[in-house]
CSV table of C-alpha atoms in Angstrom, one decimal:
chain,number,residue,atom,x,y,z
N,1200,UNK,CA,17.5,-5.7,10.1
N,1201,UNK,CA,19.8,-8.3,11.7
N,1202,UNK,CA,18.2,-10.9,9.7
N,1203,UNK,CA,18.1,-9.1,6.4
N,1204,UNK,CA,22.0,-8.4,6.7
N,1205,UNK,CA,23.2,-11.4,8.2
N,1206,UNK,CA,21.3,-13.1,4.8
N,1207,UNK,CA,22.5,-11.1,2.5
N,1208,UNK,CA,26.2,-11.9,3.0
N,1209,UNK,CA,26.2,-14.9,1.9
N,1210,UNK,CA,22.7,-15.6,1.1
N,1211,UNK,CA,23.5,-19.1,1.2
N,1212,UNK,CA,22.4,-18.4,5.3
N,1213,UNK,CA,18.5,-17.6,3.9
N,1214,UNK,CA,15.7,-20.2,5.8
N,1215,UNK,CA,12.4,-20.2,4.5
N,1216,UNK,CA,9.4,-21.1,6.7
N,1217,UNK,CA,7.9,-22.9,3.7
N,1218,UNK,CA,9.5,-23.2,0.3
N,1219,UNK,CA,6.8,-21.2,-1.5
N,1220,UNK,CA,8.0,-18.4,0.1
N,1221,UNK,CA,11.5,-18.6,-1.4
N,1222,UNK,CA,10.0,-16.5,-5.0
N,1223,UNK,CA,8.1,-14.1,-3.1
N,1224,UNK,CA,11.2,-13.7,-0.6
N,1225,UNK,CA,14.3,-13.8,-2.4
N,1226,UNK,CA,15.3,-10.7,-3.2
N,1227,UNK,CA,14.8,-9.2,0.1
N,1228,UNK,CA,17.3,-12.2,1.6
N,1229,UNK,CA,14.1,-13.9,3.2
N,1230,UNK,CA,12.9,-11.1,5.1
N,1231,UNK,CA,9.2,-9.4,4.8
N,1232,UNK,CA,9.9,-5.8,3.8
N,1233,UNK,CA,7.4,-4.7,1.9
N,1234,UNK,CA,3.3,-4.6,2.2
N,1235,UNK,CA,3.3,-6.0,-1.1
N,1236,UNK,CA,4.9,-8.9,0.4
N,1237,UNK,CA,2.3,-10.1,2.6
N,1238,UNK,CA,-0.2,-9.5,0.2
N,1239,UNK,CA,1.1,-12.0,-2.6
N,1240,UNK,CA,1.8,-14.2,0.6
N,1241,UNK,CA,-1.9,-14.4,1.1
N,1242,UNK,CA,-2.3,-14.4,-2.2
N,1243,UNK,CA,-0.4,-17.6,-3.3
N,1244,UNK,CA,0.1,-19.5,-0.2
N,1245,UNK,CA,-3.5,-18.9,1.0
N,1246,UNK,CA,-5.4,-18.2,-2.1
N,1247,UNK,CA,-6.7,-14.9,-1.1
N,1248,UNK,CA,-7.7,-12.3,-4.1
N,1249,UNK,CA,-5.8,-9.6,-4.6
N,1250,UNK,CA,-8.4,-6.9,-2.9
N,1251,UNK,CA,-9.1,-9.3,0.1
N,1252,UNK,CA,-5.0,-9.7,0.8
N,1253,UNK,CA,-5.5,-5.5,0.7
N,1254,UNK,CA,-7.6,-5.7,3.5
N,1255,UNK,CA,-5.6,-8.5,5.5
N,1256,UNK,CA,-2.5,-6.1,5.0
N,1257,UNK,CA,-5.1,-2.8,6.1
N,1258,UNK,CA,-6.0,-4.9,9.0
N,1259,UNK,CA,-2.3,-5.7,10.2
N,1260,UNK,CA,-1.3,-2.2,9.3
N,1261,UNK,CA,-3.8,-1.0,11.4
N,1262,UNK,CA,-3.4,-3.6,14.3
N,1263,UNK,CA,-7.1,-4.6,14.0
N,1264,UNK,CA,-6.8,-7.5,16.6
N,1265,UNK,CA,-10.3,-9.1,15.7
N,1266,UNK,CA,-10.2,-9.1,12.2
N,1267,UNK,CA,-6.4,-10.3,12.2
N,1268,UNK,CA,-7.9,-13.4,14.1
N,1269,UNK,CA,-10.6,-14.1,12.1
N,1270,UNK,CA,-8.1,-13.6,8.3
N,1271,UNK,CA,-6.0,-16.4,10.9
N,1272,UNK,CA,-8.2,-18.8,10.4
N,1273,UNK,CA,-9.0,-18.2,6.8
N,1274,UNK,CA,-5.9,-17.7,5.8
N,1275,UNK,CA,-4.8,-21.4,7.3
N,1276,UNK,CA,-7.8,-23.4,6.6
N,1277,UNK,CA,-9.8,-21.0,3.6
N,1278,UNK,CA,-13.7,-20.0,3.4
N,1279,UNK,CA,-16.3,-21.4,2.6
N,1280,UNK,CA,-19.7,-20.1,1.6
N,1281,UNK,CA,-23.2,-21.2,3.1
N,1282,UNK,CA,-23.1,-23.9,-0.3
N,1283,UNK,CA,-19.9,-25.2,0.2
N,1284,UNK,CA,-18.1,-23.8,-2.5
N,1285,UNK,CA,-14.5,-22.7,-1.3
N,1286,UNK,CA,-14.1,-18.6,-1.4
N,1287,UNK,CA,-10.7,-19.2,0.3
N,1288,UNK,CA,-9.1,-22.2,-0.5
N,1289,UNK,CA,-6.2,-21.2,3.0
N,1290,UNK,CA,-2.9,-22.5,3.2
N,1291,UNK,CA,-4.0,-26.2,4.1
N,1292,UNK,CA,-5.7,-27.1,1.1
N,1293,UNK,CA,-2.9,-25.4,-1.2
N,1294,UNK,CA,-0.4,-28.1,0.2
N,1295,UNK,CA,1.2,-25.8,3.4
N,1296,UNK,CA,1.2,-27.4,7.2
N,1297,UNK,CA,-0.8,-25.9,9.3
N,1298,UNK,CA,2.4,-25.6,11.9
N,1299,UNK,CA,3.8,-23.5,8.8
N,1300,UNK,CA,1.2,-21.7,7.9
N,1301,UNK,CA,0.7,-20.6,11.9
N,1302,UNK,CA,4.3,-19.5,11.6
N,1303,UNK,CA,3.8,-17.7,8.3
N,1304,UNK,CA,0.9,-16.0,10.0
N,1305,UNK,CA,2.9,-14.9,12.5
N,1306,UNK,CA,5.6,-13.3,10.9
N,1307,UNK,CA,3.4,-11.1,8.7
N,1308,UNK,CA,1.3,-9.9,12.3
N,1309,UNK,CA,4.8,-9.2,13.8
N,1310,UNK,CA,6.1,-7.4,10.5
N,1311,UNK,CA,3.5,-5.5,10.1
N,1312,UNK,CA,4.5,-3.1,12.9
N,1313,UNK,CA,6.8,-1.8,10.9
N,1314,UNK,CA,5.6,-2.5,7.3
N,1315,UNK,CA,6.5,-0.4,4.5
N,1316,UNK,CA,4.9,0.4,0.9
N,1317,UNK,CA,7.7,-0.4,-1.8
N,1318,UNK,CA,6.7,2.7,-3.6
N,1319,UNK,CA,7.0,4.7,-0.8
N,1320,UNK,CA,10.0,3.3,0.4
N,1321,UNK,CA,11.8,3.7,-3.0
N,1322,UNK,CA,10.5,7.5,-2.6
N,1323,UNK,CA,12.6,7.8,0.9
N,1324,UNK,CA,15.4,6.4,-0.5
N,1325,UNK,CA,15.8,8.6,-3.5
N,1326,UNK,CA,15.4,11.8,-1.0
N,1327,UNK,CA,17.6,10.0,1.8
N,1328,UNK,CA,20.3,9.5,-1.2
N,1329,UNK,CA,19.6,13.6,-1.6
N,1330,UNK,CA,20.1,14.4,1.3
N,1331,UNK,CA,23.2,12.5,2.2
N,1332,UNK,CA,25.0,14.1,-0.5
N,1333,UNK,CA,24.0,17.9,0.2
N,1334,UNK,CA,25.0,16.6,3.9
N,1335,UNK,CA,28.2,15.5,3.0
N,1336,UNK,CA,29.0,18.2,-0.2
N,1337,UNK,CA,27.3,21.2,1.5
N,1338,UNK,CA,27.3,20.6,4.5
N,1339,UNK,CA,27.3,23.9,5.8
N,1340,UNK,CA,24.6,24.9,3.8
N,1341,UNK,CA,22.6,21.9,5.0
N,1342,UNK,CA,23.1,22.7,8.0
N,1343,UNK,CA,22.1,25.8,8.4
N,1344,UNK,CA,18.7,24.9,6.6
N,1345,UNK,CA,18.4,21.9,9.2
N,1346,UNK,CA,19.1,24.5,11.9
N,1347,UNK,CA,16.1,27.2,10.1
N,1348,UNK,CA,13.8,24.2,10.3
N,1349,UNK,CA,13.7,23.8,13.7
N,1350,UNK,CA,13.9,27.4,14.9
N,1351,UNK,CA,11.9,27.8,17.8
N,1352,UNK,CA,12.5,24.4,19.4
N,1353,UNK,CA,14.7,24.5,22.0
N,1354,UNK,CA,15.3,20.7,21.9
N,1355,UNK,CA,16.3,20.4,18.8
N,1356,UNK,CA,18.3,23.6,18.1
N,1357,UNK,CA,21.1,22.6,20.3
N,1358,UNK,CA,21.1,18.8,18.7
N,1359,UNK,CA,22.0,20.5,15.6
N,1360,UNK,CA,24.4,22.6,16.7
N,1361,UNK,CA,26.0,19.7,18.5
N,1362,UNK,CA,26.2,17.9,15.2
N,1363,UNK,CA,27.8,20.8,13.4
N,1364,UNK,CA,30.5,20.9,15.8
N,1365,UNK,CA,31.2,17.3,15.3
N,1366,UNK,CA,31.0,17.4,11.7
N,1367,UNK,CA,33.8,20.8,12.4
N,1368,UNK,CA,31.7,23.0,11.3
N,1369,UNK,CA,32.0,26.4,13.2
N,1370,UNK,CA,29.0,28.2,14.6
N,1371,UNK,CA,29.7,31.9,15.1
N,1372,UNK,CA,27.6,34.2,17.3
N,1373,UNK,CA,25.2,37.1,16.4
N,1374,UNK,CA,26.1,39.8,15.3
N,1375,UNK,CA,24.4,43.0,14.8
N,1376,UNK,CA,25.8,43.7,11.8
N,1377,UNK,CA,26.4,40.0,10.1
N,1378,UNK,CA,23.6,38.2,11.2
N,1379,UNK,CA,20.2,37.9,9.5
N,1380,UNK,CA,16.7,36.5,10.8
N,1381,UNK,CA,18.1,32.9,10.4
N,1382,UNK,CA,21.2,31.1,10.1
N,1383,UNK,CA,23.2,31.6,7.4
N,1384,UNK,CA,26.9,30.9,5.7
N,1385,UNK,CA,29.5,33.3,5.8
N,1386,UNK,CA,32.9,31.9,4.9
N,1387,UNK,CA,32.0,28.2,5.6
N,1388,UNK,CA,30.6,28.9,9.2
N,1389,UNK,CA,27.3,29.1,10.3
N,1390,UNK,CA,25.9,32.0,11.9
């Protein structure tokens, strides 16, 4: 995240490990941020299909140690068959250093921990967008439905009701003849 926003303003900042990353790179300011990424990484810089740069991204998702070794090698120096006809032609033969394809290599491994599907990530934004605004335009309303999703959990009851007091929302206390089962609004306060 440091990286992402220290590129984007001015972009000017933005170092590539290799050149050819620059079209696949650009518009996240030279950082890896989606799976789709690495896979037209492997793809172009290493040759890779598109359903064998599926499994390379399955196999980092899924921090598969012995196959990330093994899709290492291949994706540096290719494949070949028992014939020697190249399956994988690897970063080397496509015209990238191996120093550069190590690096490359190593980037995708380490953001892989915290890779993200661009679909799925444009799905959490649209309901993070949604839910920042009934935050901050209902907020009482949205809290009291944060506060009825987490009844029973005695952690996470009193975080809530710590936040509403921040964000100056009142929290009034039962009453046997306003309160209902859950917490509701009555005159902007939550009870």
């Amino acid at each position: 995240i440091p990286r992402y926003i220290k590129n984007k303003l001015p972009p000017d900042h933005i170092e590539y490990t290799h050149p050819a990353l620059e079209p696949i790179l650009n518009v996240t300011y030279g950082c890896m941020v989606y799976q789709e990424q690495v896979m037209q990484i492997v793809r172009d810089l290493g040759g890779y299909s598109l359903g064998r740069a599926d499994l390379v991204r399955r196999a980092m998702g899924k921090k598969k140690l012995d196959v990330m070794a093994k899709e290492r090698e291949i994706f540096i120096h290719g494949q070949v068959d028992e014939e020697g006809n190249v399956v994988v032609p690897g970063c080397v033969r496509n015209g990238i250093d191996e120093q550069s394809a190590n690096k490359i290599f190593d980037e995708m491994a380490e953001f892989a921990k915290y890779a993200f599907n661009k679909s799925h990530a444009a799905a959490y934004a649209v309901v993070s967008y949604r839910t920042a605004y009934l935050k901050a335009y209902y907020k009482e309303e949205f809290m009291a439905a944060t506060l009825n999703s987490f009844l029973g959990n005695l952690d996470k009851v009193p975080e809530y009701i710590d936040e509403c007091r921040r964000m100056g929302i009142e929290i009034l206390k039962p009453d046997i003849n306003e309160s209902a089962t859950r917490f509701t609004v009555h005159n902007n306060k939550i009870r």
